[in-house]
């Protein structure tokens, strides 16, 4: 995708990489772990912004676009020059972007990567980490046999130290990736993955601990509520044949029923792992995977779903329907081979890297992905490199500490991608030295 920093040198670099630099939470359940794989999904304007105590920010880029919404997919409403000051009124908890007001009265959103913040923050700190500060500190206990503490909120950052099971830390912040900023008993500070910390204590701001937001009374450690809705303002349309409704926010919970494709559920809560607590037309509530919902604005009157008895074999697209969609996506991406890379393009005649993925899934399978490669790294579910299947998205860091590129695995060790300006959509060897070194993770969108 593309960045907001408009210097010629930086722009050329970003165009070549095709995306915004942002960290993402990754990892696996091993002896020493960072975080379990999230089955996360993101939707446009899913999160409500958090109101902050007014603070000021200074532009650090040579030119910084002001946009209508909190991502580069929104239209430009103005621009700022290096050194200009703005008033920051809100932050978008999904992207970390700031809502600002300029001295000329222009209101819009800017990337937090290019704003140096001054003044007190009430609910968010750190223009680089997108973290949320809890105004009442809480503590966490390590549940893994060994847990890395890293210098930033994802597995891509360097290891500061290692904690053993039972070690207690003080939690200062929770980043937008879900990772906790902690201070150890020895005084070292860093970030740990959320799924291996049992959180205790309460907060009066920022993200709420999982113990105080149970669904069915047994929310798993590390899974917390990102957003609660006092009234239904968001609804989700089921986009798989049959979606299980469970007693809690993961497939480890028991099935209460299922909802058929095309029905609409009301959104009550969003969890940090991408699951939702939903309300059905008959009043039943339960949890479903967000990977199989298309989220839009709505109200209680929009709900059309009903719970059906019995169980399905999981919250996935299964069998013929799933295979047909995957094949349609593969056929679509193969038809784009040879079309040029164009900065910010999402088809049909040209693409950037994430635009190609967005176009193929939307037009071939009716699935709307996030628009940036780092955003797409939270769509679908994690899949290991050894278990890749055609249609999976593969992500690369291009020699940096963050995800900067995405392609689609098509089998036989190959993937298709839109490489960089001056080049065209083409096949690439996933196991060439360059892509082996830059490989970060993979996500399965269907199945």
CSV table of C-alpha atoms in Angstrom, one decimal:
chain,number,residue,atom,x,y,z
A,1,UNK,CA,0.0,0.0,0.0
A,2,UNK,CA,1.3,3.5,0.5
A,3,UNK,CA,2.5,5.9,3.2
A,4,UNK,CA,1.6,9.5,4.1
A,5,UNK,CA,5.2,10.8,4.2
A,6,UNK,CA,5.7,12.5,0.9
A,7,UNK,CA,9.5,13.2,0.6
A,8,UNK,CA,10.8,12.1,-2.8
A,9,UNK,CA,13.3,9.6,-1.4
A,10,UNK,CA,10.9,8.1,1.1
A,11,UNK,CA,8.0,8.0,-1.4
A,12,UNK,CA,10.2,6.1,-3.9
A,13,UNK,CA,11.1,3.6,-1.2
A,14,UNK,CA,7.5,3.1,-0.1
A,15,UNK,CA,6.2,2.8,-3.6
A,16,UNK,CA,8.7,0.0,-4.2
A,17,UNK,CA,7.5,-1.8,-1.1
A,18,UNK,CA,3.8,-1.1,-1.6
A,19,UNK,CA,2.6,-0.5,1.9
A,20,UNK,CA,2.5,1.4,5.2
A,21,UNK,CA,5.1,0.5,7.8
A,22,UNK,CA,3.3,-0.8,10.9
A,23,UNK,CA,4.1,-3.6,13.3
A,24,UNK,CA,1.9,-6.7,13.6
A,25,UNK,CA,1.5,-9.3,16.2
A,26,UNK,CA,2.7,-12.7,15.1
A,27,UNK,CA,4.1,-15.9,16.5
A,28,UNK,CA,3.3,-19.5,17.4
A,29,UNK,CA,2.8,-21.8,20.4
A,30,UNK,CA,6.4,-23.1,21.0
A,31,UNK,CA,8.5,-23.6,24.1
A,32,UNK,CA,9.4,-19.9,24.0
A,33,UNK,CA,6.6,-17.9,22.7
A,34,UNK,CA,5.4,-14.4,21.8
A,35,UNK,CA,1.7,-14.7,21.0
A,36,UNK,CA,-0.7,-17.2,19.5
A,37,UNK,CA,-2.0,-16.6,16.0
A,38,UNK,CA,-5.0,-14.2,15.9
A,39,UNK,CA,-8.0,-15.0,13.8
A,40,UNK,CA,-8.5,-11.3,13.4
A,41,UNK,CA,-10.6,-9.4,10.9
A,42,UNK,CA,-10.8,-5.6,10.4
A,43,UNK,CA,-13.5,-3.5,8.9
A,44,UNK,CA,-13.8,0.1,7.8
A,45,UNK,CA,-14.5,2.3,10.8
A,46,UNK,CA,-15.2,-0.7,13.0
A,47,UNK,CA,-13.8,0.9,16.1
A,48,UNK,CA,-15.1,4.1,17.6
A,49,UNK,CA,-12.4,6.7,18.2
A,50,UNK,CA,-11.3,7.5,21.7
A,51,UNK,CA,-11.6,11.1,22.9
A,52,UNK,CA,-8.3,12.4,24.3
A,53,UNK,CA,-7.4,15.4,26.5
A,54,UNK,CA,-6.5,18.0,23.9
A,55,UNK,CA,-2.9,17.9,22.9
A,56,UNK,CA,-0.8,19.4,20.2
A,57,UNK,CA,1.3,17.7,17.5
A,58,UNK,CA,4.1,18.9,15.2
A,59,UNK,CA,4.5,17.6,11.6
A,60,UNK,CA,7.8,15.8,11.1
A,61,UNK,CA,7.3,14.9,7.4
A,62,UNK,CA,8.1,17.4,4.6
A,63,UNK,CA,4.5,17.2,3.5
A,64,UNK,CA,1.7,15.3,5.3
A,65,UNK,CA,-1.8,14.7,3.8
A,66,UNK,CA,-4.9,15.3,5.9
A,67,UNK,CA,-7.5,12.7,5.0
A,68,UNK,CA,-11.3,12.4,5.5
A,69,UNK,CA,-10.9,9.2,7.5
A,70,UNK,CA,-8.2,7.2,9.4
A,71,UNK,CA,-6.3,5.5,6.6
A,72,UNK,CA,-4.8,6.2,3.2
A,73,UNK,CA,-7.9,4.8,1.5
A,74,UNK,CA,-9.8,8.0,2.4
A,75,UNK,CA,-9.8,11.2,0.2
A,76,UNK,CA,-7.3,14.0,0.9
A,77,UNK,CA,-8.9,17.2,2.4
A,78,UNK,CA,-5.7,19.2,2.9
A,79,UNK,CA,-2.0,19.0,3.6
A,80,UNK,CA,0.5,20.1,6.2
A,81,UNK,CA,4.1,21.2,6.0
A,82,UNK,CA,7.0,20.2,8.2
A,83,UNK,CA,6.9,22.0,11.5
A,84,UNK,CA,3.3,23.0,11.4
A,85,UNK,CA,1.3,22.5,14.6
A,86,UNK,CA,-2.1,20.9,14.9
A,87,UNK,CA,-4.6,20.2,17.7
A,88,UNK,CA,-5.2,16.5,18.3
A,89,UNK,CA,-8.7,15.7,19.4
A,90,UNK,CA,-9.1,12.0,19.0
A,91,UNK,CA,-7.2,8.8,18.0
A,92,UNK,CA,-8.6,5.9,16.0
A,93,UNK,CA,-8.0,2.8,18.1
A,94,UNK,CA,-7.9,0.5,15.0
A,95,UNK,CA,-5.3,2.4,13.1
A,96,UNK,CA,-3.6,4.8,15.6
A,97,UNK,CA,-4.3,7.7,13.3
A,98,UNK,CA,-5.0,11.1,14.8
A,99,UNK,CA,-8.1,13.2,14.2
A,100,UNK,CA,-6.8,16.8,14.1
A,101,UNK,CA,-7.8,20.4,13.6
A,102,UNK,CA,-5.4,22.8,11.9
A,103,UNK,CA,-4.9,26.5,12.7
A,104,UNK,CA,-7.0,27.2,9.6
A,105,UNK,CA,-9.9,25.2,10.9
A,106,UNK,CA,-9.5,22.1,8.7
A,107,UNK,CA,-10.6,18.9,10.4
A,108,UNK,CA,-9.4,15.5,9.3
A,109,UNK,CA,-7.1,12.5,10.0
A,110,UNK,CA,-3.3,12.2,9.7
A,111,UNK,CA,-0.9,9.3,10.1
A,112,UNK,CA,0.5,9.2,13.6
A,113,UNK,CA,3.9,8.2,12.2
A,114,UNK,CA,4.6,11.7,11.2
A,115,UNK,CA,3.3,13.7,14.1
A,116,UNK,CA,5.5,14.5,17.2
A,117,UNK,CA,3.1,14.8,20.1
A,118,UNK,CA,3.4,17.2,23.0
A,119,UNK,CA,1.1,17.6,26.0
A,120,UNK,CA,-0.7,15.1,28.2
A,121,UNK,CA,-2.4,12.1,26.8
A,122,UNK,CA,-5.6,10.7,28.3
A,123,UNK,CA,-6.0,7.3,26.9
A,124,UNK,CA,-3.1,6.9,24.4
A,125,UNK,CA,0.6,7.4,24.2
A,126,UNK,CA,3.4,7.0,21.7
A,127,UNK,CA,2.9,8.1,18.1
A,128,UNK,CA,4.9,5.1,17.0
A,129,UNK,CA,3.3,2.2,18.9
A,130,UNK,CA,-0.4,3.2,18.8
A,131,UNK,CA,-0.6,2.2,22.4
A,132,UNK,CA,-3.4,2.8,24.8
A,133,UNK,CA,-2.5,3.8,28.4
A,134,UNK,CA,-4.6,2.4,31.2
A,135,UNK,CA,-5.1,5.1,33.9
A,136,UNK,CA,-5.1,2.5,36.6
A,137,UNK,CA,-2.1,0.1,36.4
A,138,UNK,CA,-2.7,-3.6,36.2
A,139,UNK,CA,-0.4,-6.7,36.6
A,140,UNK,CA,0.1,-9.8,34.5
A,141,UNK,CA,1.4,-13.3,35.2
A,142,UNK,CA,3.3,-15.3,32.6
A,143,UNK,CA,1.4,-18.5,31.7
A,144,UNK,CA,3.9,-19.9,29.1
A,145,UNK,CA,6.9,-21.9,30.1
A,146,UNK,CA,9.1,-19.1,28.7
A,147,UNK,CA,8.1,-15.8,27.3
A,148,UNK,CA,10.1,-13.3,25.3
A,149,UNK,CA,10.0,-9.6,26.2
A,150,UNK,CA,10.6,-7.6,23.0
A,151,UNK,CA,11.6,-4.0,22.2
A,152,UNK,CA,8.3,-3.4,20.3
A,153,UNK,CA,4.7,-4.7,20.1
A,154,UNK,CA,5.3,-7.6,17.7
A,155,UNK,CA,7.5,-10.6,17.1
A,156,UNK,CA,9.6,-8.7,14.5
A,157,UNK,CA,11.2,-6.6,17.3
A,158,UNK,CA,14.4,-7.7,19.1
A,159,UNK,CA,14.3,-9.7,22.4
A,160,UNK,CA,15.0,-7.6,25.5
A,161,UNK,CA,14.8,-10.5,28.0
A,162,UNK,CA,13.0,-13.8,28.7
A,163,UNK,CA,10.5,-14.4,31.5
A,164,UNK,CA,9.7,-17.7,33.1
A,165,UNK,CA,6.3,-19.1,33.9
A,166,UNK,CA,4.7,-17.4,37.0
A,167,UNK,CA,6.7,-14.2,36.6
A,168,UNK,CA,4.7,-11.1,37.5
A,169,UNK,CA,5.0,-7.9,35.5
A,170,UNK,CA,3.4,-4.5,35.7
A,171,UNK,CA,1.4,-3.6,32.6
A,172,UNK,CA,1.6,0.0,31.5
A,173,UNK,CA,0.0,0.0,28.1
A,174,UNK,CA,-1.7,-2.2,25.6
A,175,UNK,CA,-0.7,-1.5,22.0
A,176,UNK,CA,-3.1,-1.7,19.0
A,177,UNK,CA,-1.6,-5.0,18.1
A,178,UNK,CA,-2.9,-6.4,21.5
A,179,UNK,CA,0.7,-6.7,22.9
A,180,UNK,CA,1.2,-5.4,26.5
A,181,UNK,CA,4.0,-2.9,27.4
A,182,UNK,CA,5.4,-4.3,30.7
A,183,UNK,CA,8.0,-3.6,33.3
A,184,UNK,CA,9.6,-6.7,34.9
A,185,UNK,CA,10.6,-7.1,38.5
A,186,UNK,CA,14.2,-6.4,37.5
A,187,UNK,CA,13.2,-3.1,36.0
A,188,UNK,CA,13.4,-3.9,32.3
A,189,UNK,CA,10.7,-2.6,30.0
A,190,UNK,CA,9.4,-4.1,26.8
A,191,UNK,CA,6.4,-5.8,25.1
A,192,UNK,CA,4.9,-9.3,25.5
A,193,UNK,CA,2.3,-11.1,23.5
A,194,UNK,CA,-1.2,-11.0,25.0
A,195,UNK,CA,-2.0,-14.7,24.9
A,196,UNK,CA,0.5,-15.7,27.5
A,197,UNK,CA,-0.2,-13.2,30.2
A,198,UNK,CA,-2.9,-13.6,32.7
A,199,UNK,CA,-4.1,-10.1,33.5
A,200,UNK,CA,-5.3,-8.9,36.9
A,201,UNK,CA,-6.4,-5.6,38.2
A,202,UNK,CA,-8.8,-3.1,36.6
A,203,UNK,CA,-8.5,-0.1,34.4
A,204,UNK,CA,-10.3,3.1,34.1
A,205,UNK,CA,-9.1,3.8,30.6
A,206,UNK,CA,-7.7,2.0,27.6
A,207,UNK,CA,-8.4,-1.7,27.0
A,208,UNK,CA,-10.3,-3.7,29.6
A,209,UNK,CA,-8.8,-6.8,31.2
A,210,UNK,CA,-10.3,-10.1,30.1
A,211,UNK,CA,-11.4,-11.1,33.7
A,212,UNK,CA,-13.9,-8.2,33.7
A,213,UNK,CA,-15.4,-8.9,30.2
A,214,UNK,CA,-16.3,-12.6,30.2
A,215,UNK,CA,-18.7,-14.1,27.7
A,216,UNK,CA,-20.1,-17.3,29.2
A,217,UNK,CA,-18.0,-16.6,32.3
A,218,UNK,CA,-14.8,-18.1,30.9
A,219,UNK,CA,-13.0,-15.8,28.5
A,220,UNK,CA,-9.6,-17.1,27.7
A,221,UNK,CA,-6.5,-15.5,29.1
A,222,UNK,CA,-5.2,-12.7,26.9
A,223,UNK,CA,-8.5,-12.2,25.0
A,224,UNK,CA,-10.0,-8.9,26.0
A,225,UNK,CA,-12.8,-6.7,24.8
A,226,UNK,CA,-11.7,-4.0,22.3
A,227,UNK,CA,-15.1,-2.4,21.9
A,228,UNK,CA,-18.5,-2.7,23.6
A,229,UNK,CA,-21.7,-1.3,22.2
A,230,UNK,CA,-24.4,-0.1,24.6
A,231,UNK,CA,-26.8,-0.1,21.7
A,232,UNK,CA,-26.5,-1.9,18.4
A,233,UNK,CA,-24.9,0.4,15.8
A,234,UNK,CA,-23.0,-2.3,13.9
A,235,UNK,CA,-24.4,-5.5,12.3
A,236,UNK,CA,-22.7,-8.4,10.6
A,237,UNK,CA,-24.0,-10.3,7.6
A,238,UNK,CA,-23.0,-13.9,7.5
A,239,UNK,CA,-20.9,-14.7,4.4
A,240,UNK,CA,-20.4,-18.5,5.0
A,241,UNK,CA,-22.9,-21.3,4.5
A,242,UNK,CA,-23.3,-21.9,8.3
A,243,UNK,CA,-21.6,-20.0,11.0
A,244,UNK,CA,-21.3,-21.5,14.5
A,245,UNK,CA,-22.5,-19.4,17.5
A,246,UNK,CA,-20.4,-20.3,20.5
A,247,UNK,CA,-20.5,-19.7,24.2
A,248,UNK,CA,-17.2,-17.8,24.1
A,249,UNK,CA,-14.8,-16.0,21.7
A,250,UNK,CA,-12.9,-19.0,20.1
A,251,UNK,CA,-13.4,-22.4,18.7
A,252,UNK,CA,-12.5,-24.0,22.0
A,253,UNK,CA,-15.9,-23.0,23.4
A,254,UNK,CA,-19.1,-25.1,23.0
A,255,UNK,CA,-21.5,-24.5,20.1
A,256,UNK,CA,-24.9,-22.9,21.0
A,257,UNK,CA,-26.3,-23.0,17.5
A,258,UNK,CA,-25.5,-21.7,14.0
A,259,UNK,CA,-26.6,-18.9,11.7
A,260,UNK,CA,-27.2,-19.4,7.9
A,261,UNK,CA,-25.6,-17.5,5.2
A,262,UNK,CA,-27.2,-14.1,4.4
A,263,UNK,CA,-28.7,-13.6,7.9
A,264,UNK,CA,-27.7,-10.5,9.9
A,265,UNK,CA,-26.6,-10.4,13.5
A,266,UNK,CA,-26.2,-7.4,15.9
A,267,UNK,CA,-22.7,-6.6,17.2
A,268,UNK,CA,-22.5,-6.3,21.0
A,269,UNK,CA,-18.7,-6.7,21.5
A,270,UNK,CA,-15.5,-7.0,19.6
A,271,UNK,CA,-12.7,-9.1,21.1
A,272,UNK,CA,-9.0,-8.7,20.5
A,273,UNK,CA,-8.7,-11.9,18.6
A,274,UNK,CA,-11.3,-10.7,16.0
A,275,UNK,CA,-14.3,-12.5,17.4
A,276,UNK,CA,-17.6,-10.8,18.2
A,277,UNK,CA,-20.4,-11.2,20.7
A,278,UNK,CA,-23.6,-11.0,18.7
A,279,UNK,CA,-27.3,-10.9,19.2
A,280,UNK,CA,-29.7,-12.9,17.0
A,281,UNK,CA,-33.3,-12.1,16.0
A,282,UNK,CA,-34.7,-14.4,18.7
A,283,UNK,CA,-32.7,-12.7,21.4
A,284,UNK,CA,-30.0,-15.3,21.7
A,285,UNK,CA,-26.5,-14.0,22.3
A,286,UNK,CA,-23.2,-15.8,21.6
A,287,UNK,CA,-19.8,-15.4,19.9
A,288,UNK,CA,-18.8,-15.8,16.3
A,289,UNK,CA,-15.6,-15.5,14.3
A,290,UNK,CA,-15.4,-12.1,12.6
A,291,UNK,CA,-13.8,-13.8,9.6
A,292,UNK,CA,-17.2,-14.8,8.3
A,293,UNK,CA,-19.1,-11.5,8.9
A,294,UNK,CA,-19.4,-8.5,6.6
A,295,UNK,CA,-19.7,-5.6,9.0
A,296,UNK,CA,-21.8,-2.5,8.2
A,297,UNK,CA,-23.6,0.1,10.2
A,298,UNK,CA,-27.1,-0.9,11.4
A,299,UNK,CA,-29.4,-1.3,14.3
A,300,UNK,CA,-31.6,-3.9,16.1
A,301,UNK,CA,-34.1,-3.6,13.3
A,302,UNK,CA,-31.5,-4.8,10.8
A,303,UNK,CA,-31.2,-8.2,12.5
A,304,UNK,CA,-32.7,-11.0,10.5
A,305,UNK,CA,-30.9,-14.1,11.9
A,306,UNK,CA,-32.2,-17.0,13.9
A,307,UNK,CA,-30.4,-19.8,15.7
A,308,UNK,CA,-30.6,-23.2,14.2
A,309,UNK,CA,-30.1,-26.4,16.2
A,310,UNK,CA,-27.2,-28.9,15.7
A,311,UNK,CA,-23.6,-28.3,14.9
A,312,UNK,CA,-21.4,-27.8,12.0
A,313,UNK,CA,-17.8,-28.9,11.5
A,314,UNK,CA,-16.4,-25.5,12.3
A,315,UNK,CA,-16.6,-21.8,11.6
A,316,UNK,CA,-15.2,-22.1,8.1
A,317,UNK,CA,-16.3,-22.3,4.5
A,318,UNK,CA,-16.4,-26.0,3.9
A,319,UNK,CA,-16.3,-28.4,0.9
A,320,UNK,CA,-17.5,-27.4,-2.5
A,321,UNK,CA,-18.5,-23.9,-1.6
A,322,UNK,CA,-15.0,-23.2,-0.1
A,323,UNK,CA,-13.1,-24.9,-2.9
A,324,UNK,CA,-15.1,-23.0,-5.6
A,325,UNK,CA,-14.4,-19.6,-4.0
A,326,UNK,CA,-10.7,-20.4,-3.6
A,327,UNK,CA,-10.4,-21.5,-7.2
A,328,UNK,CA,-12.3,-18.4,-8.4
A,329,UNK,CA,-9.8,-16.2,-6.5
A,330,UNK,CA,-6.8,-18.1,-8.0
A,331,UNK,CA,-8.2,-17.8,-11.5
A,332,UNK,CA,-8.7,-14.1,-10.9
A,333,UNK,CA,-5.2,-13.4,-9.7
A,334,UNK,CA,-3.7,-15.4,-12.5
A,335,UNK,CA,-5.6,-13.3,-15.0
A,336,UNK,CA,-3.9,-10.1,-13.6
A,337,UNK,CA,-0.4,-11.3,-14.5
A,338,UNK,CA,1.3,-8.8,-16.8
A,339,UNK,CA,-0.7,-5.8,-15.6
A,340,UNK,CA,1.4,-2.9,-14.3
A,341,UNK,CA,2.2,-1.9,-10.8
A,342,UNK,CA,0.7,1.6,-10.0
A,343,UNK,CA,0.9,3.3,-6.7
A,344,UNK,CA,-2.4,3.2,-4.8
A,345,UNK,CA,-4.2,1.2,-7.5
A,346,UNK,CA,-6.7,-1.6,-6.8
A,347,UNK,CA,-7.6,-2.7,-10.4
A,348,UNK,CA,-8.9,-3.5,-12.8
A,349,UNK,CA,-6.1,-2.3,-15.0
A,350,UNK,CA,-3.3,-1.8,-12.5
A,351,UNK,CA,-2.4,-2.6,-8.9
A,352,UNK,CA,-0.2,-2.1,-5.9
A,353,UNK,CA,0.6,-5.2,-3.8
A,354,UNK,CA,-2.4,-5.0,-1.4
A,355,UNK,CA,-4.6,-3.6,-4.1
A,356,UNK,CA,-4.2,-6.8,-6.1
A,357,UNK,CA,-5.2,-9.0,-3.1
A,358,UNK,CA,-8.1,-6.7,-2.3
A,359,UNK,CA,-9.4,-6.8,-5.9
A,360,UNK,CA,-9.2,-10.5,-6.4
A,361,UNK,CA,-10.9,-11.5,-3.1
A,362,UNK,CA,-13.6,-8.9,-3.5
A,363,UNK,CA,-14.5,-9.6,-7.1
A,364,UNK,CA,-14.0,-13.4,-7.1
A,365,UNK,CA,-15.2,-14.4,-3.7
A,366,UNK,CA,-17.2,-11.4,-2.4
A,367,UNK,CA,-14.8,-11.0,0.5
A,368,UNK,CA,-13.6,-7.4,1.4
A,369,UNK,CA,-10.1,-7.4,2.8
A,370,UNK,CA,-8.4,-4.5,4.5
A,371,UNK,CA,-6.8,-2.2,2.0
A,372,UNK,CA,-3.1,-2.2,3.2
A,373,UNK,CA,-0.8,-5.2,3.4
A,374,UNK,CA,-0.3,-4.7,7.2
A,375,UNK,CA,-4.1,-4.5,7.5
A,376,UNK,CA,-4.5,-7.7,5.5
A,377,UNK,CA,-2.2,-9.5,7.9
A,378,UNK,CA,-5.1,-9.3,10.4
A,379,UNK,CA,-7.7,-10.7,8.0
A,380,UNK,CA,-8.5,-14.4,8.0
A,381,UNK,CA,-6.5,-16.7,10.2
A,382,UNK,CA,-2.9,-17.6,10.7
A,383,UNK,CA,-1.4,-20.5,8.8
A,384,UNK,CA,2.2,-21.7,9.1
A,385,UNK,CA,4.5,-21.7,6.1
A,386,UNK,CA,4.7,-25.4,6.1
A,387,UNK,CA,0.9,-25.6,5.7
A,388,UNK,CA,0.4,-23.1,3.0
A,389,UNK,CA,-2.4,-23.8,0.5
A,390,UNK,CA,-3.2,-22.0,-2.8
A,391,UNK,CA,-5.1,-18.8,-2.1
A,392,UNK,CA,-3.3,-18.0,1.2
A,393,UNK,CA,-1.8,-14.5,1.6
A,394,UNK,CA,2.0,-14.4,2.2
A,395,UNK,CA,3.6,-11.3,3.8
A,396,UNK,CA,7.1,-9.9,3.7
A,397,UNK,CA,9.1,-7.2,5.6
A,398,UNK,CA,11.4,-6.2,2.7
A,399,UNK,CA,14.4,-6.1,5.1
A,400,UNK,CA,12.7,-3.9,7.7
A,401,UNK,CA,11.1,-4.7,11.1
A,402,UNK,CA,7.5,-4.4,9.8
A,403,UNK,CA,5.3,-6.0,7.1
A,404,UNK,CA,5.7,-4.1,3.9
A,405,UNK,CA,4.5,-6.4,1.1
A,406,UNK,CA,1.9,-9.1,0.3
A,407,UNK,CA,1.4,-11.7,-2.4
A,408,UNK,CA,-0.9,-14.7,-3.0
A,409,UNK,CA,0.4,-18.3,-2.7
A,410,UNK,CA,-0.7,-20.3,-5.8
A,411,UNK,CA,1.0,-23.6,-5.1
A,412,UNK,CA,4.2,-25.4,-6.1
A,413,UNK,CA,6.3,-22.9,-4.1
A,414,UNK,CA,5.1,-19.9,-6.1
A,415,UNK,CA,3.1,-16.8,-5.3
A,416,UNK,CA,1.7,-14.0,-7.5
A,417,UNK,CA,2.3,-10.3,-6.5
A,418,UNK,CA,2.5,-6.8,-7.8
A,419,UNK,CA,6.2,-6.1,-7.1
A,420,UNK,CA,7.1,-2.4,-7.5
A,421,UNK,CA,6.9,0.6,-9.8
A,422,UNK,CA,8.1,-0.2,-13.3
A,423,UNK,CA,7.3,-3.9,-12.9
A,424,UNK,CA,4.2,-5.9,-13.6
A,425,UNK,CA,2.1,-8.5,-11.7
A,426,UNK,CA,4.1,-11.7,-11.9
A,427,UNK,CA,4.9,-15.1,-10.4
A,428,UNK,CA,7.7,-15.4,-7.9
A,429,UNK,CA,9.5,-18.2,-6.1
A,430,UNK,CA,8.6,-18.2,-2.4
A,431,UNK,CA,11.7,-20.1,-1.6
A,432,UNK,CA,14.2,-17.8,-3.4
A,433,UNK,CA,16.8,-16.4,-0.9
A,434,UNK,CA,15.3,-12.8,-1.0
A,435,UNK,CA,11.8,-14.0,-0.1
A,436,UNK,CA,13.0,-16.6,2.4
A,437,UNK,CA,14.8,-13.8,4.3
A,438,UNK,CA,11.9,-11.4,4.1
A,439,UNK,CA,9.1,-13.8,4.9
A,440,UNK,CA,7.0,-12.9,7.9
A,441,UNK,CA,3.7,-14.8,8.1
A,442,UNK,CA,0.7,-16.1,6.1
A,443,UNK,CA,-3.1,-15.7,6.5
A,444,UNK,CA,-5.8,-18.0,5.2
A,445,UNK,CA,-8.8,-16.0,4.1
A,446,UNK,CA,-11.2,-18.9,3.1
A,447,UNK,CA,-11.3,-22.2,5.1
